[in-house]
Short mmCIF file of C-alpha atoms and ligand atoms in Angstrom, two decimals:
data_model
loop_
_atom_site.label_atom_id
_atom_site.label_comp_id
_atom_site.label_asym_id
_atom_site.label_seq_id
_atom_site.Cartn_x
_atom_site.Cartn_y
_atom_site.Cartn_z
CA MET Z 633 -130.60 -106.61 -99.48
CA ALA Z 634 -130.92 -106.80 -95.69
CA HIS Z 635 -134.40 -106.53 -94.26
CA SER Z 636 -135.02 -103.45 -92.12
CA ARG Z 637 -137.86 -102.10 -89.99
CA SER Z 638 -138.84 -99.75 -92.79
CA ASP Z 639 -139.69 -102.79 -94.93
CA PRO Z 640 -143.07 -104.44 -94.34
CA CYS Z 641 -143.18 -106.77 -91.34
CA ILE Z 642 -145.83 -108.84 -93.10
CA SER Z 643 -146.10 -108.94 -96.85
CA VAL Z 644 -148.84 -110.97 -98.51
CA PHE Z 645 -149.19 -111.12 -102.27
CA HIS Z 646 -151.86 -112.92 -104.29
CA LEU Z 647 -152.37 -115.49 -101.56
CA ARG Z 648 -154.69 -118.35 -102.38
CA LYS Z 649 -155.74 -121.28 -100.27
CA LYS Z 650 -157.93 -124.16 -101.31
CA TYR Z 651 -159.26 -126.86 -99.00
CA GLY Z 652 -160.11 -129.54 -101.56
CA ASN Z 653 -162.54 -127.80 -103.89
CA LYS Z 654 -163.32 -125.04 -101.44
CA THR Z 655 -161.49 -121.75 -102.05
CA ALA Z 656 -160.90 -120.17 -98.65
CA LEU Z 657 -158.54 -117.40 -99.82
CA ASP Z 658 -158.96 -116.00 -103.27
CA GLY Z 659 -156.02 -113.72 -104.04
CA VAL Z 660 -155.35 -111.83 -100.83
CA SER Z 661 -152.69 -109.08 -100.83
CA PHE Z 662 -151.70 -106.64 -98.09
CA ASP Z 663 -148.71 -105.33 -96.16
CA VAL Z 664 -148.36 -104.64 -92.45
CA LYS Z 665 -145.76 -102.19 -91.18
CA TYR Z 666 -143.60 -102.76 -88.13
CA GLY Z 667 -144.88 -101.36 -84.85
CA LYS Z 668 -148.51 -101.22 -85.97
CA VAL Z 669 -151.69 -103.05 -85.07
CA PHE Z 670 -153.37 -104.54 -88.09
CA GLY Z 671 -157.00 -105.54 -87.67
CA PHE Z 672 -158.47 -108.27 -89.81
CA MET Z 673 -162.21 -108.38 -89.84
CA GLY Z 674 -164.81 -110.30 -91.73
CA PRO Z 675 -167.85 -112.51 -91.29
CA ASN Z 676 -167.67 -116.13 -90.15
CA GLY Z 677 -165.91 -118.27 -92.72
CA ALA Z 678 -164.38 -115.26 -94.51
CA GLY Z 679 -160.83 -116.64 -94.27
CA LYS Z 680 -159.33 -114.87 -91.26
CA SER Z 681 -158.08 -117.93 -89.38
CA THR Z 682 -156.88 -119.52 -92.60
CA THR Z 683 -154.79 -116.40 -93.24
CA ILE Z 684 -153.39 -116.48 -89.71
CA LYS Z 685 -152.52 -120.17 -90.02
CA ILE Z 686 -150.59 -119.50 -93.24
CA LEU Z 687 -148.84 -116.42 -91.85
CA THR Z 688 -147.79 -118.33 -88.76
CA THR Z 689 -146.44 -121.21 -90.89
CA LEU Z 690 -148.99 -123.73 -89.59
CA LEU Z 691 -150.59 -124.20 -92.99
CA LEU Z 692 -149.12 -124.09 -96.49
CA PRO Z 693 -150.57 -121.69 -99.04
CA SER Z 694 -151.88 -123.12 -102.31
CA SER Z 695 -150.20 -120.25 -104.16
CA GLY Z 696 -148.99 -116.71 -103.70
CA ASN Z 697 -146.19 -115.12 -101.80
CA VAL Z 698 -146.08 -114.58 -98.04
CA LYS Z 699 -143.17 -112.99 -96.26
CA ILE Z 700 -142.80 -112.41 -92.53
CA PHE Z 701 -139.76 -110.30 -91.54
CA GLY Z 702 -138.77 -110.57 -95.19
CA LEU Z 703 -138.60 -114.37 -94.86
CA ASP Z 704 -140.64 -116.70 -97.03
CA VAL Z 705 -143.15 -118.75 -94.98
CA ASN Z 706 -142.55 -121.78 -97.18
CA LYS Z 707 -138.80 -121.78 -96.68
CA SER Z 708 -138.10 -120.20 -93.31
CA SER Z 709 -140.81 -121.49 -91.00
CA SER Z 710 -138.56 -122.20 -88.02
CA ALA Z 711 -136.78 -118.83 -88.21
CA ILE Z 712 -140.19 -117.13 -88.33
CA ARG Z 713 -141.70 -119.18 -85.51
CA LYS Z 714 -138.93 -118.17 -83.11
CA ARG Z 715 -139.87 -114.53 -83.44
CA ILE Z 716 -143.67 -114.65 -83.38
CA GLY Z 717 -146.38 -115.21 -80.80
CA VAL Z 718 -149.61 -116.95 -81.76
CA VAL Z 719 -152.89 -117.17 -79.93
CA SER Z 720 -155.14 -119.34 -82.03
CA GLN Z 721 -158.91 -119.18 -82.09
CA GLN Z 722 -158.98 -122.78 -80.87
CA PRO Z 723 -158.93 -123.08 -77.08
CA SER Z 724 -155.97 -124.90 -75.60
CA SER Z 725 -154.93 -125.49 -72.00
CA GLU Z 726 -153.33 -128.07 -69.75
CA ALA Z 727 -156.32 -129.37 -67.78
CA ASN Z 728 -154.48 -130.64 -64.73
CA LEU Z 729 -152.05 -127.81 -64.19
CA THR Z 730 -152.65 -124.69 -62.18
CA VAL Z 731 -152.56 -121.39 -64.02
CA GLU Z 732 -149.09 -120.65 -62.67
CA ARG Z 733 -147.72 -124.13 -63.47
CA ALA Z 734 -149.18 -123.98 -66.97
CA MET Z 735 -147.44 -120.65 -67.52
CA GLU Z 736 -144.23 -122.15 -66.15
CA LEU Z 737 -144.50 -124.97 -68.66
CA TYR Z 738 -145.19 -122.55 -71.47
CA GLY Z 739 -142.14 -120.49 -70.54
CA LEU Z 740 -140.07 -123.66 -70.36
CA MET Z 741 -141.21 -124.63 -73.85
CA TRP Z 742 -139.96 -121.28 -75.07
CA GLY Z 743 -136.61 -121.97 -73.40
CA ILE Z 744 -136.87 -119.06 -70.99
CA GLU Z 745 -134.43 -119.23 -68.13
CA ARG Z 746 -135.88 -119.82 -64.63
CA THR Z 747 -135.44 -116.39 -63.03
CA LYS Z 748 -136.69 -114.60 -66.12
CA ARG Z 749 -139.61 -117.02 -66.31
CA LYS Z 750 -140.69 -116.34 -62.72
CA GLU Z 751 -140.33 -112.63 -63.27
CA LYS Z 752 -142.43 -112.68 -66.44
CA ILE Z 753 -145.15 -114.85 -64.88
CA ASN Z 754 -145.42 -112.48 -61.91
CA GLU Z 755 -145.65 -109.55 -64.25
CA ILE Z 756 -148.40 -111.21 -66.31
CA ILE Z 757 -150.36 -112.28 -63.24
CA GLU Z 758 -150.17 -108.78 -61.86
CA SER Z 759 -150.87 -106.93 -65.12
CA PHE Z 760 -153.93 -109.04 -65.90
CA ASP Z 761 -155.15 -109.31 -62.33
CA LEU Z 762 -154.94 -113.10 -62.23
CA GLN Z 763 -153.89 -113.45 -58.56
CA GLU Z 764 -157.14 -115.13 -57.61
CA ILE Z 765 -156.83 -117.88 -60.17
CA ARG Z 766 -153.06 -118.30 -59.90
CA ASN Z 767 -153.33 -121.61 -58.01
CA ILE Z 768 -156.46 -122.93 -59.67
CA LYS Z 769 -156.33 -125.80 -62.11
CA ASN Z 770 -157.11 -124.98 -65.70
CA ASP Z 771 -160.07 -127.34 -65.95
CA GLU Z 772 -161.66 -125.61 -62.97
CA LEU Z 773 -161.60 -122.21 -64.65
CA SER Z 774 -164.53 -120.52 -66.35
CA ILE Z 775 -164.44 -120.29 -70.14
CA GLY Z 776 -163.45 -116.61 -70.01
CA GLN Z 777 -160.72 -117.27 -67.46
CA LYS Z 778 -159.32 -120.08 -69.63
CA ARG Z 779 -159.20 -117.73 -72.59
CA GLN Z 780 -157.51 -115.09 -70.45
CA VAL Z 781 -154.80 -117.56 -69.46
CA GLN Z 782 -154.35 -118.77 -73.03
CA VAL Z 783 -153.96 -115.21 -74.31
CA THR Z 784 -151.86 -113.74 -71.52
CA ARG Z 785 -149.35 -116.59 -71.30
CA GLU Z 786 -148.25 -115.64 -74.81
CA PHE Z 787 -146.62 -112.52 -73.38
CA ILE Z 788 -144.16 -114.68 -71.46
CA HIS Z 789 -141.74 -114.77 -74.36
CA GLU Z 790 -140.04 -112.10 -76.40
CA MET Z 791 -141.41 -111.61 -79.90
CA ASP Z 792 -141.44 -109.16 -82.75
CA LEU Z 793 -144.88 -110.01 -84.07
CA LEU Z 794 -147.99 -111.29 -82.33
CA PHE Z 795 -150.97 -112.96 -83.99
CA LEU Z 796 -154.20 -112.91 -82.03
CA ASP Z 797 -157.20 -114.75 -83.47
CA GLU Z 798 -160.28 -113.37 -81.70
CA PRO Z 799 -158.47 -113.10 -78.37
CA THR Z 800 -161.25 -111.29 -76.53
CA VAL Z 801 -164.04 -113.82 -77.09
CA GLY Z 802 -165.45 -114.71 -73.68
CA LEU Z 803 -163.60 -111.94 -71.83
CA ASP Z 804 -165.63 -109.55 -69.68
CA PRO Z 805 -165.46 -105.81 -70.48
CA SER Z 806 -162.80 -105.07 -67.90
CA ALA Z 807 -160.59 -108.03 -68.85
CA ARG Z 808 -161.03 -106.99 -72.47
CA ARG Z 809 -159.93 -103.43 -71.76
CA VAL Z 810 -156.93 -104.57 -69.71
CA LEU Z 811 -155.84 -106.79 -72.60
CA LEU Z 812 -156.27 -104.09 -75.25
CA ASP Z 813 -154.33 -101.59 -73.13
CA TYR Z 814 -151.58 -104.12 -72.45
CA ILE Z 815 -151.29 -104.73 -76.20
CA LYS Z 816 -151.11 -100.97 -76.78
CA THR Z 817 -148.22 -100.70 -74.32
CA GLN Z 818 -146.37 -103.53 -76.05
CA VAL Z 819 -146.90 -101.89 -79.43
CA LYS Z 820 -145.43 -98.66 -78.09
CA SER Z 821 -142.25 -100.56 -77.33
CA GLY Z 822 -142.09 -101.95 -80.85
CA LEU Z 823 -144.36 -105.00 -81.10
CA THR Z 824 -146.32 -105.55 -84.31
CA VAL Z 825 -149.78 -107.09 -83.92
CA PHE Z 826 -152.10 -108.94 -86.27
CA PHE Z 827 -155.48 -109.03 -84.66
CA THR Z 828 -158.89 -110.46 -85.59
CA THR Z 829 -162.12 -109.54 -83.93
CA HIS Z 830 -165.83 -109.26 -84.56
CA VAL Z 831 -166.10 -106.34 -82.16
CA MET Z 832 -165.86 -103.09 -84.06
CA GLU Z 833 -165.28 -100.88 -81.02
CA GLU Z 834 -162.25 -102.99 -80.26
CA ALA Z 835 -160.92 -102.68 -83.79
CA GLU Z 836 -161.41 -98.94 -83.65
CA TYR Z 837 -159.76 -98.66 -80.24
CA LEU Z 838 -156.73 -100.74 -81.09
CA CYS Z 839 -155.98 -100.90 -84.78
CA ASP Z 840 -153.93 -98.54 -86.91
CA GLU Z 841 -155.15 -100.19 -90.08
CA LEU Z 842 -158.03 -102.49 -90.86
CA ALA Z 843 -158.79 -104.89 -93.64
CA ILE Z 844 -162.22 -106.33 -94.23
CA ILE Z 845 -162.20 -109.77 -95.79
CA ASN Z 846 -165.26 -111.42 -97.28
CA ARG Z 847 -165.42 -114.79 -99.02
CA GLY Z 848 -161.65 -115.00 -99.25
CA LYS Z 849 -161.17 -111.54 -100.77
CA ILE Z 850 -160.14 -108.27 -99.17
CA ILE Z 851 -162.90 -105.79 -99.88
CA ALA Z 852 -161.57 -102.80 -97.93
CA PHE Z 853 -158.30 -101.67 -96.42
CA ASP Z 854 -157.77 -98.41 -94.56
CA THR Z 855 -157.49 -96.77 -91.14
CA PRO Z 856 -160.66 -97.04 -89.04
CA LEU Z 857 -161.40 -93.38 -89.74
CA GLY Z 858 -160.59 -93.75 -93.43
CA LEU Z 859 -163.04 -96.67 -93.73
CA LYS Z 860 -165.78 -94.64 -92.14
CA LYS Z 861 -165.08 -91.71 -94.43
CA LYS Z 862 -164.83 -93.82 -97.55
CA TYR Z 863 -167.70 -96.20 -97.09
CA GLY Z 864 -169.79 -94.45 -94.51
CA LYS Z 865 -171.15 -91.64 -96.65
CA GLU Z 866 -174.66 -92.71 -95.91
CA ASN Z 867 -176.38 -91.71 -92.73
CA ILE Z 868 -178.08 -94.25 -90.58
CA ILE Z 869 -181.74 -93.85 -89.73
CA GLN Z 870 -182.85 -95.75 -86.67
CA ILE Z 871 -186.53 -96.27 -86.04
CA GLN Z 872 -188.03 -97.95 -82.98
CA LEU Z 873 -191.55 -99.23 -83.46
CA LYS Z 874 -194.14 -100.19 -80.90
CA GLU Z 875 -194.69 -103.51 -82.62
CA LYS Z 876 -192.23 -106.20 -83.64
CA ILE Z 877 -190.65 -105.86 -87.06
CA SER Z 878 -192.51 -108.18 -89.40
CA GLU Z 879 -191.69 -109.22 -92.95
CA SER Z 880 -194.41 -106.88 -94.21
CA ILE Z 881 -192.87 -103.92 -92.38
CA LEU Z 882 -189.50 -104.72 -93.89
CA GLU Z 883 -191.12 -104.97 -97.29
CA LEU Z 884 -192.89 -101.65 -96.83
CA ALA Z 885 -189.64 -99.94 -95.83
CA ALA Z 886 -187.89 -101.48 -98.85
CA ASN Z 887 -190.62 -100.15 -101.16
CA ILE Z 888 -190.39 -96.68 -99.67
CA SER Z 889 -186.64 -96.58 -99.93
CA PRO Z 890 -185.58 -99.05 -102.64
CA ASN Z 891 -181.97 -97.84 -102.76
CA SER Z 892 -181.32 -98.04 -99.05
CA GLN Z 893 -179.99 -100.91 -97.07
CA ILE Z 894 -182.51 -101.96 -94.45
CA ILE Z 895 -181.75 -104.24 -91.56
CA LYS Z 896 -183.52 -105.29 -88.38
CA ASP Z 897 -182.09 -103.71 -85.25
CA GLY Z 898 -183.36 -105.74 -82.33
CA GLU Z 899 -186.98 -106.92 -82.20
CA ASN Z 900 -188.62 -103.55 -82.70
CA GLY Z 901 -185.97 -101.55 -84.52
CA LEU Z 902 -185.03 -100.82 -88.09
CA LYS Z 903 -181.69 -99.50 -89.32
CA ILE Z 904 -181.72 -97.88 -92.71
CA SER Z 905 -178.64 -96.50 -94.44
CA SER Z 906 -179.51 -93.75 -96.82
CA ILE Z 907 -177.72 -91.01 -98.73
CA ASP Z 908 -180.90 -88.96 -98.70
CA SER Z 909 -181.73 -89.61 -95.07
CA GLN Z 910 -184.03 -86.62 -94.36
CA ASN Z 911 -186.25 -87.38 -97.32
CA THR Z 912 -186.27 -91.11 -96.62
CA LEU Z 913 -187.19 -90.54 -93.01
CA THR Z 914 -190.09 -88.25 -93.93
CA LYS Z 915 -191.46 -90.84 -96.36
CA LEU Z 916 -191.08 -93.62 -93.83
CA ILE Z 917 -192.94 -91.68 -91.15
CA GLU Z 918 -195.74 -90.77 -93.59
CA ASN Z 919 -196.22 -94.32 -94.79
CA PHE Z 920 -195.94 -95.93 -91.36
CA THR Z 921 -198.53 -93.46 -90.02
CA ILE Z 922 -200.95 -94.26 -92.87
CA LYS Z 923 -200.62 -97.97 -92.07
CA GLY Z 924 -201.16 -97.36 -88.37
CA ILE Z 925 -197.65 -98.50 -87.45
CA LYS Z 926 -196.72 -96.67 -84.25
CA ILE Z 927 -193.24 -95.13 -84.07
CA ILE Z 928 -191.68 -94.78 -80.63
CA ASN Z 929 -188.39 -93.16 -81.51
CA VAL Z 930 -186.39 -92.04 -84.55
CA SER Z 931 -182.83 -90.84 -84.95
CA ILE Z 932 -180.34 -90.10 -87.69
CA SER Z 933 -176.66 -90.67 -87.06
CA SER Z 934 -173.42 -90.81 -88.95
CA PRO Z 935 -172.21 -94.36 -89.51
CA SER Z 936 -170.20 -96.40 -87.04
CA LEU Z 937 -167.55 -98.87 -88.10
CA GLU Z 938 -170.10 -101.61 -87.51
CA ASP Z 939 -172.43 -100.01 -90.01
CA VAL Z 940 -169.60 -99.78 -92.53
CA PHE Z 941 -168.88 -103.45 -91.94
CA LEU Z 942 -172.51 -104.51 -92.32
CA THR Z 943 -172.92 -102.50 -95.49
CA MET Z 944 -169.76 -103.94 -96.99
CA VAL Z 945 -170.30 -107.62 -96.33
CA LYS Z 946 -173.94 -107.59 -97.35
N1 ATP M 2445 -159.62 -127.56 -92.35
C1 ATP M 2445 -160.53 -127.12 -93.22
N2 ATP M 2445 -161.01 -127.93 -94.18
C2 ATP M 2445 -161.91 -127.49 -95.08
N3 ATP M 2445 -162.42 -126.26 -95.12
C3 ATP M 2445 -161.99 -125.41 -94.18
C4 ATP M 2445 -161.02 -125.79 -93.19
N4 ATP M 2445 -160.78 -124.72 -92.40
C5 ATP M 2445 -161.56 -123.73 -92.88
N5 ATP M 2445 -162.27 -124.13 -93.94
C6 ATP M 2445 -163.20 -123.31 -94.74
O1 ATP M 2445 -162.50 -122.15 -95.19
C7 ATP M 2445 -163.28 -120.99 -95.08
C8 ATP M 2445 -162.55 -119.98 -94.23
O2 ATP M 2445 -162.47 -120.45 -92.88
P1 ATP M 2445 -161.74 -119.64 -91.73
O3 ATP M 2445 -161.67 -120.52 -90.55
O4 ATP M 2445 -160.48 -119.09 -92.25
O5 ATP M 2445 -162.79 -118.45 -91.48
P2 ATP M 2445 -162.78 -117.27 -90.40
O6 ATP M 2445 -162.81 -116.00 -91.16
O7 ATP M 2445 -161.68 -117.47 -89.44
O8 ATP M 2445 -164.20 -117.46 -89.67
P3 ATP M 2445 -164.62 -117.25 -88.13
O9 ATP M 2445 -164.95 -115.79 -87.97
O10 ATP M 2445 -165.85 -118.07 -88.00
O11 ATP M 2445 -163.52 -117.71 -87.26
C9 ATP M 2445 -164.62 -121.43 -94.51
O12 ATP M 2445 -165.52 -121.56 -95.57
C10 ATP M 2445 -164.35 -122.78 -93.90
O13 ATP M 2445 -165.46 -123.61 -94.00
MG1 MG M 2446 -161.61 -117.82 -87.46
#
């Protein structure tokens, strides 16, 4: 049967990948619909880039079934590659070319005709505010500027699906926002995006659905709000102390609230997730006071996506 936009754009089933003895992906399954932004999050080494490499036909799976546009990645790599954009986590640039020339070359590689190429480059330079670096050589750019060029040049060609592996690393807050908003506009006109990030606010701002991967397995899959509702039942207690958090303070907090998850929050802060937050907080204050540990500030808040993430990958 012919593939249509109501079928999944990306379909991954029981995907496994081994590097020698090391299992990087351990039975990953998920679907991504057309016209959506799918966020893939997980700690370092979880398997995000490995997944992207397989989905973009750069790496063969060990087993499982991966379809992009209904096409098998093992059999139809060139047909898939023509219709996708990929920004890998690995930096890449042409050291001796100016930003504009490098974009020219990139457009040429994609076989884009001259007038269209010029038009697209101008649009990218304008949209991402790159006028000032237009005539600067790549190896004279800052790290963030290089990343900006590497990410933005991808928009030179037409595509149905874009893979972005931590595109915003090194970008300043305004460049970051411009990129996220540009992606949003593209998605409105039909683009599908597979996006990885370690920045939760970004994931929340951009993604329709999120998967959290840990040690090669997907441990959660939902909308950002759904994840918070499902896994964020606990409230977060934040306590700022006058002194630095020592091992003995952590131990004390763990004894007071054995069922809570306790993490350091900066040098002087503690973050405690607790179902029974009022009671836990009272006990903590009592015990800290007895021990002469001075509290500067306390607060209780509902969980952020970051808290959900930290709880899940613990
Ligand atoms: N070429 C390789 N050879 C051997 N092991 C590899 C290779 N590439 C990745 N791995 C291993 O596979 C696992 C998953 O790596 P991957 O790069 O997919 O993680 P990631 O989720 O992208 O992490 P990060 O957030 O740090 O980018 C890691 O344990 C890593 O050490
Ligand atoms: Mg990675």
